[in-house]
PDB file of C-alpha atoms in Angstrom:
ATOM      1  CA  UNK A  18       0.000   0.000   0.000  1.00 46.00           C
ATOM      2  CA  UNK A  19       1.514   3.236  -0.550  1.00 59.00           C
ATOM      3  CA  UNK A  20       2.528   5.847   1.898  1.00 76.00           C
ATOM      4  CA  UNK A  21      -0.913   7.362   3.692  1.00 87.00           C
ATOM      5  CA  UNK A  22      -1.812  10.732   2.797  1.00 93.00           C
ATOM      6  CA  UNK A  23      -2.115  11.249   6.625  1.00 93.00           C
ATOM      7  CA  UNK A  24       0.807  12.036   9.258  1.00 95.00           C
ATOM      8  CA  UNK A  25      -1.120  11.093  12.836  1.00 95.00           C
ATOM      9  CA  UNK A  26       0.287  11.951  16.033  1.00 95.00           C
ATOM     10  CA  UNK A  27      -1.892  11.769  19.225  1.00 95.00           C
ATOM     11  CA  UNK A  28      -0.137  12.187  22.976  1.00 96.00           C
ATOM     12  CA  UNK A  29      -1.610  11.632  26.222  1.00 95.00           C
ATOM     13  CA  UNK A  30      -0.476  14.861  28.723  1.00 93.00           C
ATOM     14  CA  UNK A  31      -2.469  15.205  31.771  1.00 91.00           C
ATOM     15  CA  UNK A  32      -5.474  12.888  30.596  1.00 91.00           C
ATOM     16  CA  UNK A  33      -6.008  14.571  27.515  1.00 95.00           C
ATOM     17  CA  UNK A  34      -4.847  13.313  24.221  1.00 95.00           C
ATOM     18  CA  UNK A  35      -3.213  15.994  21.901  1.00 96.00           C
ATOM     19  CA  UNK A  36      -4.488  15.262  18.245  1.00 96.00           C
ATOM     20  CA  UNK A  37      -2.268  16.498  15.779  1.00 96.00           C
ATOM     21  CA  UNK A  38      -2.624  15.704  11.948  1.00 96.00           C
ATOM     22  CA  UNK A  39      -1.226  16.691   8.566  1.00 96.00           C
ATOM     23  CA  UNK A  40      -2.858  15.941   4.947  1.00 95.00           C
ATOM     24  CA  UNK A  41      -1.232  16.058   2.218  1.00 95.00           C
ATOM     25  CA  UNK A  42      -3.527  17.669  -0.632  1.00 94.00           C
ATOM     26  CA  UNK A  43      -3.553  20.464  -2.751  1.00 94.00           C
ATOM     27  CA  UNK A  44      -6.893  21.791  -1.277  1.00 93.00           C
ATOM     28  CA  UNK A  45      -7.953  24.103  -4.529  1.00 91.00           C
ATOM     29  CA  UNK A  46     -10.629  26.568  -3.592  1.00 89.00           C
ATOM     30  CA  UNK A  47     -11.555  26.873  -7.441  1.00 86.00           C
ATOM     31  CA  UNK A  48     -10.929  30.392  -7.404  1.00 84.00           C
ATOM     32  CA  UNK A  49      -7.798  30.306  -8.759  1.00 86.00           C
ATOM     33  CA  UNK A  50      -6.781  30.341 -12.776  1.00 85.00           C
ATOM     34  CA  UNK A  51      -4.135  28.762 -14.476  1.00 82.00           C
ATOM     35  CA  UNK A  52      -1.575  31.837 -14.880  1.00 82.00           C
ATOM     36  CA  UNK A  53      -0.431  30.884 -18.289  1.00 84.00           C
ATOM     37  CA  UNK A  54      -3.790  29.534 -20.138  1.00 85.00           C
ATOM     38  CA  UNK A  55      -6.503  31.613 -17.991  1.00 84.00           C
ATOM     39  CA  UNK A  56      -8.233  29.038 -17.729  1.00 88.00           C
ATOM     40  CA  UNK A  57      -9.587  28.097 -13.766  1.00 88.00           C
ATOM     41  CA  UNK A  58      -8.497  25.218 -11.693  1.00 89.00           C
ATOM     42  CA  UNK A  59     -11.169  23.027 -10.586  1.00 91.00           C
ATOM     43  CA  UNK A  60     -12.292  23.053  -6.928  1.00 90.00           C
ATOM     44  CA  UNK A  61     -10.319  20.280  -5.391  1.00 93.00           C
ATOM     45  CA  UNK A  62     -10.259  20.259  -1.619  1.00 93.00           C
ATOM     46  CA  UNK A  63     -11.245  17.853   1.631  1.00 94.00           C
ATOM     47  CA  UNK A  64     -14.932  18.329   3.062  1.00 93.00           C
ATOM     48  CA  UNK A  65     -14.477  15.804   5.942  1.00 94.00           C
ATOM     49  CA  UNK A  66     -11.970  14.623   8.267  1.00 95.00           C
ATOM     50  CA  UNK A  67     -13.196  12.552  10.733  1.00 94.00           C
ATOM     51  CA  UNK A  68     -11.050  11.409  13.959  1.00 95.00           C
ATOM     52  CA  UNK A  69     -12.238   7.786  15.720  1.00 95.00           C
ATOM     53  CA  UNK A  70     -10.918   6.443  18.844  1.00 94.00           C
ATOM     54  CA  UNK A  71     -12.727   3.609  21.223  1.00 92.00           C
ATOM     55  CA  UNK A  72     -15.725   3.426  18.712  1.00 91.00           C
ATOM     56  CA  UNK A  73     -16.614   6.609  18.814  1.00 92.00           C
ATOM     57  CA  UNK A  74     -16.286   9.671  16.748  1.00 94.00           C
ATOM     58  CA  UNK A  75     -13.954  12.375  18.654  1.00 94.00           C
ATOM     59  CA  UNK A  76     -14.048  15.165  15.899  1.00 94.00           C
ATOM     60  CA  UNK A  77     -15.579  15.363  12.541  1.00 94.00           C
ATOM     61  CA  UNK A  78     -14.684  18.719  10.550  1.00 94.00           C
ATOM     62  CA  UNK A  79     -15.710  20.227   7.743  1.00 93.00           C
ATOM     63  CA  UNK A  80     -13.114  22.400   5.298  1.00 93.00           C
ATOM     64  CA  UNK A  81     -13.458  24.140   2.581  1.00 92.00           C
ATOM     65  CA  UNK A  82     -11.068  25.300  -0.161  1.00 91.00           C
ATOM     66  CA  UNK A  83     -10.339  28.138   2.546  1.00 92.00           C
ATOM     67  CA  UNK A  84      -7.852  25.802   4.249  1.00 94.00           C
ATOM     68  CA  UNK A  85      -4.514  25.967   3.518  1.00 94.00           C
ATOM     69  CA  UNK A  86      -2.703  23.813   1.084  1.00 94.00           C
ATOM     70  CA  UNK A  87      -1.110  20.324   3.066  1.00 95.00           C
ATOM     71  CA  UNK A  88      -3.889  21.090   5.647  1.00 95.00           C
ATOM     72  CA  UNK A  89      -2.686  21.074   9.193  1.00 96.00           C
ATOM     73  CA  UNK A  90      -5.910  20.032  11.973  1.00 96.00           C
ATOM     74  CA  UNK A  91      -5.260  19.485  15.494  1.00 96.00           C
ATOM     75  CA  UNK A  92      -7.857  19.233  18.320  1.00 96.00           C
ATOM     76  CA  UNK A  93      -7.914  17.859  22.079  1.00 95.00           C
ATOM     77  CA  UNK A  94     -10.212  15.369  23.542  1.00 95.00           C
ATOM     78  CA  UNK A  95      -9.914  13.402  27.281  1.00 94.00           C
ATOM     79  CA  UNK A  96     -10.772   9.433  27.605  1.00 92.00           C
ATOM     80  CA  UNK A  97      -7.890   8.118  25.687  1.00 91.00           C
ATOM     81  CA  UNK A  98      -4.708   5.897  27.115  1.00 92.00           C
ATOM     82  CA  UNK A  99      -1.682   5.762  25.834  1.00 94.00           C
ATOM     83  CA  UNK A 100      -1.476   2.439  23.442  1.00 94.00           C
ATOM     84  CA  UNK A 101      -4.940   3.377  22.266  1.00 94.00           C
ATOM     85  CA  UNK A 102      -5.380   2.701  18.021  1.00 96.00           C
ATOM     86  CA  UNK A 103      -7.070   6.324  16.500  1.00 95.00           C
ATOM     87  CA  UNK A 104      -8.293   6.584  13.229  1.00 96.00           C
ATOM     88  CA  UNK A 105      -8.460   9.241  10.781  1.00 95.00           C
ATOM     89  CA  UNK A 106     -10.066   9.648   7.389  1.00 94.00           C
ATOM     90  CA  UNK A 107     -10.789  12.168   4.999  1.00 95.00           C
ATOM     91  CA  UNK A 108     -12.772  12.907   1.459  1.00 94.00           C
ATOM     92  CA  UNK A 109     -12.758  15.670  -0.649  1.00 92.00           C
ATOM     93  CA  UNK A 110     -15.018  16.635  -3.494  1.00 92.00           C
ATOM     94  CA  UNK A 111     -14.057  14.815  -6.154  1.00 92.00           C
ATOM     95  CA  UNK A 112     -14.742  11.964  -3.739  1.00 90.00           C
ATOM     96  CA  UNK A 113     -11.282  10.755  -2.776  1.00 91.00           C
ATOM     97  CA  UNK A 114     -10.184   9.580   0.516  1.00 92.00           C
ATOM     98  CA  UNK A 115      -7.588   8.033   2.387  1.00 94.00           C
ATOM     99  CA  UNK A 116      -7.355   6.405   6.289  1.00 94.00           C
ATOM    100  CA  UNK A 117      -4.895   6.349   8.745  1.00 95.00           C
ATOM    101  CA  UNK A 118      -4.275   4.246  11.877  1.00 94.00           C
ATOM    102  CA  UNK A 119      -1.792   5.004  14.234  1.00 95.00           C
ATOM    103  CA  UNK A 120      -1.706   4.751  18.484  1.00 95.00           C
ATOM    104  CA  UNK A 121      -1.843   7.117  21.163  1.00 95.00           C
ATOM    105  CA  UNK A 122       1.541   8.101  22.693  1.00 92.00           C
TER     106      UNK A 122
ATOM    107  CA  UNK B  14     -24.514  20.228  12.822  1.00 49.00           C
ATOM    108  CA  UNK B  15     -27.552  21.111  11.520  1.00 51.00           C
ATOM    109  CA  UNK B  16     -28.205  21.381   8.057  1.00 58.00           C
ATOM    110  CA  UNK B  17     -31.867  22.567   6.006  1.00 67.00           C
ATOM    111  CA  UNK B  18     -32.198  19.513   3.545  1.00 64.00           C
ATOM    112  CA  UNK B  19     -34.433  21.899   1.701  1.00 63.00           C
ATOM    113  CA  UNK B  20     -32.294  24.374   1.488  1.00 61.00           C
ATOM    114  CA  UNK B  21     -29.512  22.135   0.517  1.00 60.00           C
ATOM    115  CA  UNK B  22     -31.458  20.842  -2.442  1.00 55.00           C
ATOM    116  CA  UNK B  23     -33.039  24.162  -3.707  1.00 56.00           C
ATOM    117  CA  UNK B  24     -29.437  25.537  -3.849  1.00 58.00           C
ATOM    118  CA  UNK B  25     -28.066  22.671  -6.144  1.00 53.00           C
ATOM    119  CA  UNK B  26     -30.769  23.454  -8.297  1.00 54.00           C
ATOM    120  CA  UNK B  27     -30.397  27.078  -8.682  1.00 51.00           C
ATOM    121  CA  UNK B  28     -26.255  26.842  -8.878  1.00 49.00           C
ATOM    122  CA  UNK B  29     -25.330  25.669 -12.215  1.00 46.00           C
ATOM    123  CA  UNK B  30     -23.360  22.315 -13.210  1.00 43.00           C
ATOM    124  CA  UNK B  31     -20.367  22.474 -10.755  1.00 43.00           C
ATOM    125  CA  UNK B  32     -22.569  22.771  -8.036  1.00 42.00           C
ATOM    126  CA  UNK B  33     -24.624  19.540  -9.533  1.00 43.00           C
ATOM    127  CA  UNK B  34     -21.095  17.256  -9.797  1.00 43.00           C
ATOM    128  CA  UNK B  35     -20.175  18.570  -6.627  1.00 44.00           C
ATOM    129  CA  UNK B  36     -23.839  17.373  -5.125  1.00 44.00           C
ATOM    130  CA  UNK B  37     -23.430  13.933  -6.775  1.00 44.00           C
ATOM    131  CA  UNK B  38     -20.696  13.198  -4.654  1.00 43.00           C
ATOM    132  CA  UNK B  39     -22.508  14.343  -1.450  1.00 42.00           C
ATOM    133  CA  UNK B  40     -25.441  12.417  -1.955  1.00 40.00           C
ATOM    134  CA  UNK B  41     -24.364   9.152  -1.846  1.00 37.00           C
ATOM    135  CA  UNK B  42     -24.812   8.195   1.681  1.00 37.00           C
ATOM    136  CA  UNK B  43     -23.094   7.309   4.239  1.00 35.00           C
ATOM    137  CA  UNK B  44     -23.212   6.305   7.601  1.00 35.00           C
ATOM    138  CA  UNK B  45     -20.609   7.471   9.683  1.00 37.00           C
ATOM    139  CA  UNK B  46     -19.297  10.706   8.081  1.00 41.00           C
ATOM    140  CA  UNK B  47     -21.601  14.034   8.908  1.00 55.00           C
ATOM    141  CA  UNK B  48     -23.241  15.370   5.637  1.00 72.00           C
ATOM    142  CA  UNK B  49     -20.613  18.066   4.151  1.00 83.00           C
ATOM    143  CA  UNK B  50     -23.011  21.470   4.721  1.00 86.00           C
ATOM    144  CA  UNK B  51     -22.612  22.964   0.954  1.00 84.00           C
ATOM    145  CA  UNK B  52     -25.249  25.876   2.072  1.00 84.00           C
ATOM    146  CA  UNK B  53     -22.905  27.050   4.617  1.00 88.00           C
ATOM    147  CA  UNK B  54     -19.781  26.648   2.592  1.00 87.00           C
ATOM    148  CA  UNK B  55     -21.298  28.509  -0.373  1.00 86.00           C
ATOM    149  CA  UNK B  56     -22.847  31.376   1.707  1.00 85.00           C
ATOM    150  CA  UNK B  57     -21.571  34.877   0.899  1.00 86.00           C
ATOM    151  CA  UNK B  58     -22.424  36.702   3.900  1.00 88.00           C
ATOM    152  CA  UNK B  59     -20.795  35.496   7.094  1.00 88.00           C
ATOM    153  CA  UNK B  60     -24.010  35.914   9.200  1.00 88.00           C
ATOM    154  CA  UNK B  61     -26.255  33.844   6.444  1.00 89.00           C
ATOM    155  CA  UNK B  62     -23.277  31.276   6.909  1.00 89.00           C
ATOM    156  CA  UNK B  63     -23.121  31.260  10.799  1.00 90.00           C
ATOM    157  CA  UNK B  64     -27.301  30.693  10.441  1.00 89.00           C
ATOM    158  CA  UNK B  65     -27.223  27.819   7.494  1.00 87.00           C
ATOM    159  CA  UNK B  66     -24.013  25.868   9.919  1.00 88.00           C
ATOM    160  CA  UNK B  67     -25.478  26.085  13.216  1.00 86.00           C
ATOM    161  CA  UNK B  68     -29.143  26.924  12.442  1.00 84.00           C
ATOM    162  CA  UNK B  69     -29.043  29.768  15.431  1.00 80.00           C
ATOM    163  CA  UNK B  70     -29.976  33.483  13.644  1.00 77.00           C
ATOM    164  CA  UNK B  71     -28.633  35.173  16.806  1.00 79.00           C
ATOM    165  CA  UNK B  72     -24.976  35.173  18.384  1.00 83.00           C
ATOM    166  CA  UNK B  73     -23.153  36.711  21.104  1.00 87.00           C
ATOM    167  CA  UNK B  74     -20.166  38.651  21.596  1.00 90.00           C
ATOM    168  CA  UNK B  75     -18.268  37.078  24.268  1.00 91.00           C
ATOM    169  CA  UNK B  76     -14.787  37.137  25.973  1.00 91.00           C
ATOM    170  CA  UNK B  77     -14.700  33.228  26.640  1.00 92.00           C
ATOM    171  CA  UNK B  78     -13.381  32.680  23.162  1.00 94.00           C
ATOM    172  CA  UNK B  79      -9.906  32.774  22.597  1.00 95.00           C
ATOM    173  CA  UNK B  80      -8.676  33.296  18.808  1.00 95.00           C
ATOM    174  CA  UNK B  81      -4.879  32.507  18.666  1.00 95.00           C
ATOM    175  CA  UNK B  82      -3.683  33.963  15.220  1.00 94.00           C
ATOM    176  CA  UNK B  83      -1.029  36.179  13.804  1.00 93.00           C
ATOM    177  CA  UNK B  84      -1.193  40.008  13.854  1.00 93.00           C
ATOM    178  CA  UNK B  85       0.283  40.353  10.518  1.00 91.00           C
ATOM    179  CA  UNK B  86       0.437  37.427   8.456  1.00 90.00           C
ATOM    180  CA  UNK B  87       3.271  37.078   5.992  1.00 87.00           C
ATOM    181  CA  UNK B  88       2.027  35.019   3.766  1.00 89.00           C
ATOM    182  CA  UNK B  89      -1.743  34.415   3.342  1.00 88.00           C
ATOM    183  CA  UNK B  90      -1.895  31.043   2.374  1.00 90.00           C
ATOM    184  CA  UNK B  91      -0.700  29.811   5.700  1.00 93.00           C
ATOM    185  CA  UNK B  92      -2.488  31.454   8.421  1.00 94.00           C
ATOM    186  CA  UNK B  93      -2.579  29.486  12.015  1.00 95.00           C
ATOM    187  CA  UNK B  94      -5.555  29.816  13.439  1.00 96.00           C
ATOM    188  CA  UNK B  95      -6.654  28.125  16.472  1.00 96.00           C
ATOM    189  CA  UNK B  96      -9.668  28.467  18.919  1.00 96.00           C
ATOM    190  CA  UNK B  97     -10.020  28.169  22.408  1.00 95.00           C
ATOM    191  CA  UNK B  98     -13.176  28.599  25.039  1.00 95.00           C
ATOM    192  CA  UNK B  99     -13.810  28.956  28.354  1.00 94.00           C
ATOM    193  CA  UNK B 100     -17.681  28.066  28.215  1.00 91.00           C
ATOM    194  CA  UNK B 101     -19.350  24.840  29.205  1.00 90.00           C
ATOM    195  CA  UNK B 102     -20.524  22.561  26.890  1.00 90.00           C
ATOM    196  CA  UNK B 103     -18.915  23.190  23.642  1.00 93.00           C
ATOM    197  CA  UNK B 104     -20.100  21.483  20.457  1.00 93.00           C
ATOM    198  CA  UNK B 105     -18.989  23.195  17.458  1.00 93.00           C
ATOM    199  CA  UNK B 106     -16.072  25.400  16.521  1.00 94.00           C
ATOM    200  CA  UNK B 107     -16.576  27.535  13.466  1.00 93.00           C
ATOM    201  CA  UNK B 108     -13.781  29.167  11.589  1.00 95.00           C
ATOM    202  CA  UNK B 109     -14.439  32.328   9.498  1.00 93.00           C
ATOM    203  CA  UNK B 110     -12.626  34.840   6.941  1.00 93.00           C
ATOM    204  CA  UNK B 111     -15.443  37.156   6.322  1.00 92.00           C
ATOM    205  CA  UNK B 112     -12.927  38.992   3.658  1.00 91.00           C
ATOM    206  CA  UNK B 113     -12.790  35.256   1.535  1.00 89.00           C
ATOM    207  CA  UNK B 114     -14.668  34.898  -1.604  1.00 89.00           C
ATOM    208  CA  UNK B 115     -16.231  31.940   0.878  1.00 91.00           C
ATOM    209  CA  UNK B 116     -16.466  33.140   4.467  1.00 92.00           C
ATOM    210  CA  UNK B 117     -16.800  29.572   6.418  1.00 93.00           C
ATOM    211  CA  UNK B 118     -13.869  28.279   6.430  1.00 94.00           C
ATOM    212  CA  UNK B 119     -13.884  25.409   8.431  1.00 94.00           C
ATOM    213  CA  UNK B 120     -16.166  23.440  10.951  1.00 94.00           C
ATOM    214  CA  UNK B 121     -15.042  21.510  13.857  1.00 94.00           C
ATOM    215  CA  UNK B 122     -18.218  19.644  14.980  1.00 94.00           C
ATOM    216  CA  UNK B 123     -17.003  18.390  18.425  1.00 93.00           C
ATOM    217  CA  UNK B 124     -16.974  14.343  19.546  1.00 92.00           C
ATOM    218  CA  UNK B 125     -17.421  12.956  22.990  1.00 90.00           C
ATOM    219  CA  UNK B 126     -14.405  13.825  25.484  1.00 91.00           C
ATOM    220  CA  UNK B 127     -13.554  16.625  23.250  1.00 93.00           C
ATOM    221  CA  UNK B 128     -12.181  19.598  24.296  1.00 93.00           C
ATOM    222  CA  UNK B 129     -13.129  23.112  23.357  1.00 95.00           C
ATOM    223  CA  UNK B 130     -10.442  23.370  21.254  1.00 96.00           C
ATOM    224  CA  UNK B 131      -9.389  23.417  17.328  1.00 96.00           C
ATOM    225  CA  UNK B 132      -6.566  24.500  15.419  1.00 96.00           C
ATOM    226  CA  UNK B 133      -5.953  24.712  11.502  1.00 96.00           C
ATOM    227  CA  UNK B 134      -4.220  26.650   8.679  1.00 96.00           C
ATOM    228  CA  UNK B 135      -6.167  28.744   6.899  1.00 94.00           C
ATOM    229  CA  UNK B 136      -6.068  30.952   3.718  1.00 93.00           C
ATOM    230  CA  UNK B 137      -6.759  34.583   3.723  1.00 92.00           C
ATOM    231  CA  UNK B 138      -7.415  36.627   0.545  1.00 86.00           C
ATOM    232  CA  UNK B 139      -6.698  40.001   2.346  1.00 88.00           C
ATOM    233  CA  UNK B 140      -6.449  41.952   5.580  1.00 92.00           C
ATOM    234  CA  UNK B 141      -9.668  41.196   7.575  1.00 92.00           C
ATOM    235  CA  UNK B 142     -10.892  39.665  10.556  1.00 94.00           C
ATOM    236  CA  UNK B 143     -10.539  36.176  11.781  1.00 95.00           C
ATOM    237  CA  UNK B 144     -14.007  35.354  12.958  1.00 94.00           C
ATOM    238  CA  UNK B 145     -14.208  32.093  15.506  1.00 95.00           C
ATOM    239  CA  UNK B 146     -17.762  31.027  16.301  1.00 94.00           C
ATOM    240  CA  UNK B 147     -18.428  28.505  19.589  1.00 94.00           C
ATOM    241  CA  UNK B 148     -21.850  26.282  20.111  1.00 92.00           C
ATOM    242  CA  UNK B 149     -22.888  25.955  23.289  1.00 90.00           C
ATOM    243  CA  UNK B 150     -25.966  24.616  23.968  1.00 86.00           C
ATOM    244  CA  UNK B 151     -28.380  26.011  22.108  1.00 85.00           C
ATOM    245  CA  UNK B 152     -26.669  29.246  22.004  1.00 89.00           C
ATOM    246  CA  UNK B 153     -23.486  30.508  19.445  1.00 92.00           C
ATOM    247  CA  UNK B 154     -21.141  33.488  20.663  1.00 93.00           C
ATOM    248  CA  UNK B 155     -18.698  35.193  18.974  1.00 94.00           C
ATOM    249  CA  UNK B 156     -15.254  36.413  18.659  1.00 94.00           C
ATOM    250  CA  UNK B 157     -13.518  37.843  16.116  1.00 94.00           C
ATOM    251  CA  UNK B 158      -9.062  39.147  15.587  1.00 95.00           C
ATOM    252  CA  UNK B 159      -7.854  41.086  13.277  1.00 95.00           C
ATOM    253  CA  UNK B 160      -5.335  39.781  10.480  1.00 94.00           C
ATOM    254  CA  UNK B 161      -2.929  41.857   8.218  1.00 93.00           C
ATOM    255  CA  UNK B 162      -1.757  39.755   5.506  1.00 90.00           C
ATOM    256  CA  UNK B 163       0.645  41.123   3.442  1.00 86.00           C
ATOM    257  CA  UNK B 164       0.915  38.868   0.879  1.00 69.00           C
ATOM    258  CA  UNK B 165      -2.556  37.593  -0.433  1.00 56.00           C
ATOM    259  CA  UNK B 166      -3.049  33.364  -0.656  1.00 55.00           C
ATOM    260  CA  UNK B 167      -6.275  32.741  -2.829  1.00 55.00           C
ATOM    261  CA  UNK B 168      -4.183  33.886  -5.774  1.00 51.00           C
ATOM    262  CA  UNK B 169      -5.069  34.591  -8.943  1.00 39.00           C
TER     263      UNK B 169
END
């Protein structure tokens, strides 16, 4: 399989697990034209990212082609131990995705 | 998140054929993921967009919200933005750019255990306010930071 899209880290401090995550995707907004032909680049970017640990869902976000390019999303949540599998997945609008597993530090 | 699934479908209709391959995607279902909120995300006026995300007309200023971003941003592609809030009971964490040609930027709808917290890298078009909307109950405040971006990222 190749190389995931997704680079996962998640770390325990103080009973709350640190969620940190980079995507690798080019996250068009469709606003933008092609410099040298005019012409526009199609909307590519991820709608949903969606963070899973213990069966349940801990985040699920929305973007937009507002987010930066390589989109960077990190959020907090309490009830994880370290050793704990999280998952992460995303899609984007031209209905691509990609999952990651990795385990809480 | 709450979204108008009449509103949804009466704005696929009305916005042309990239809105209709964009739709196709979005309806197929399923299960686990939350239904991507196109009404919100193609909403021109921030308010309009806070409304059609969280389904509450009326917000709040308040002081529990913390917006962590630069005060001039080099390079407007790459703005870090993260939230932060003080108030009980946080659900949702909306991200905003009312100066974008698409205000709502990003939605964070909170999971169990979660803390009111979200962070992400956003793009910003030109100097304007960073606008960082909380869901609390059945209530939404408000908070907004200025942002001077000196180089523009949407391009063009």
């Amino acid at each position: 399989m190749a190389k995931s899209s997704i680079k996962l880290r998640a770390k325990v401090k103080d009973d709350v697990v640190e969620v940190k995550a980079l995507i690798k995707h080019p996250m068009e907004s469709g606003n933008r034209k092609d410099k040298k032909t005019g012409e526009a680049i199609p909307a590519h970017f991820i709608t949903e990212v969606m963070c899973e640990h213990g069966g349940k869902t801990r985040l699920s976000a929305s973007l937009s082609g507002g987010v930066s390019k390589n989109p960077y999303v990190s959020f907090k949540f309490k009830g994880g131990a370290s050793g704990d599998p999280i998952t992460m997945n995303w899609k984007d609008n031209k209905g691509g995705s990609d999952s990651v597993e990795a385990k809480i530090k | 998140m709450i979204s108008s699934r009449r509103l949804f479908l009466k704005q696929t209709s009305v916005a042309g054929t990239a809105a209709v391959a964009l739709g196709a995607g979005l309806l197929t279902p399923h299960a686990l993921l939350a239904e991507w909120n196109e009404a919100a995300f193609k909403e021109k006026d921030v308010d309009a967009a806070i409304k059609a995300m969280t389904g509450s007309s009326s917000s709040e200023e308040s002081d529990k919200i913390h917006i962590k971003a630069p005060d001039i941003a080099e390079n407007g592609g790459v703005v870090p933005v993260s939230v932060t809030s003080d108030l009980e009971g946080v659900t949702d964490i909306l991200i905003l750019a009312p100066n974008n040609p698409v205000p709502m930027v990003a939605a964070f709808s909170l999971g169990e255990g979660a803390e009111a917290f979200a962070r992400t890298n956003i793009k910003m078009g030109k100097t304007g306010d960073v606008v960082a909307v909380v869901k609390a109950g059945d209530k939404t405040y408000t908070a907004r930071k200025a942002v001077k971006v000196t180089i523009g990222g949407c391009g063009g």
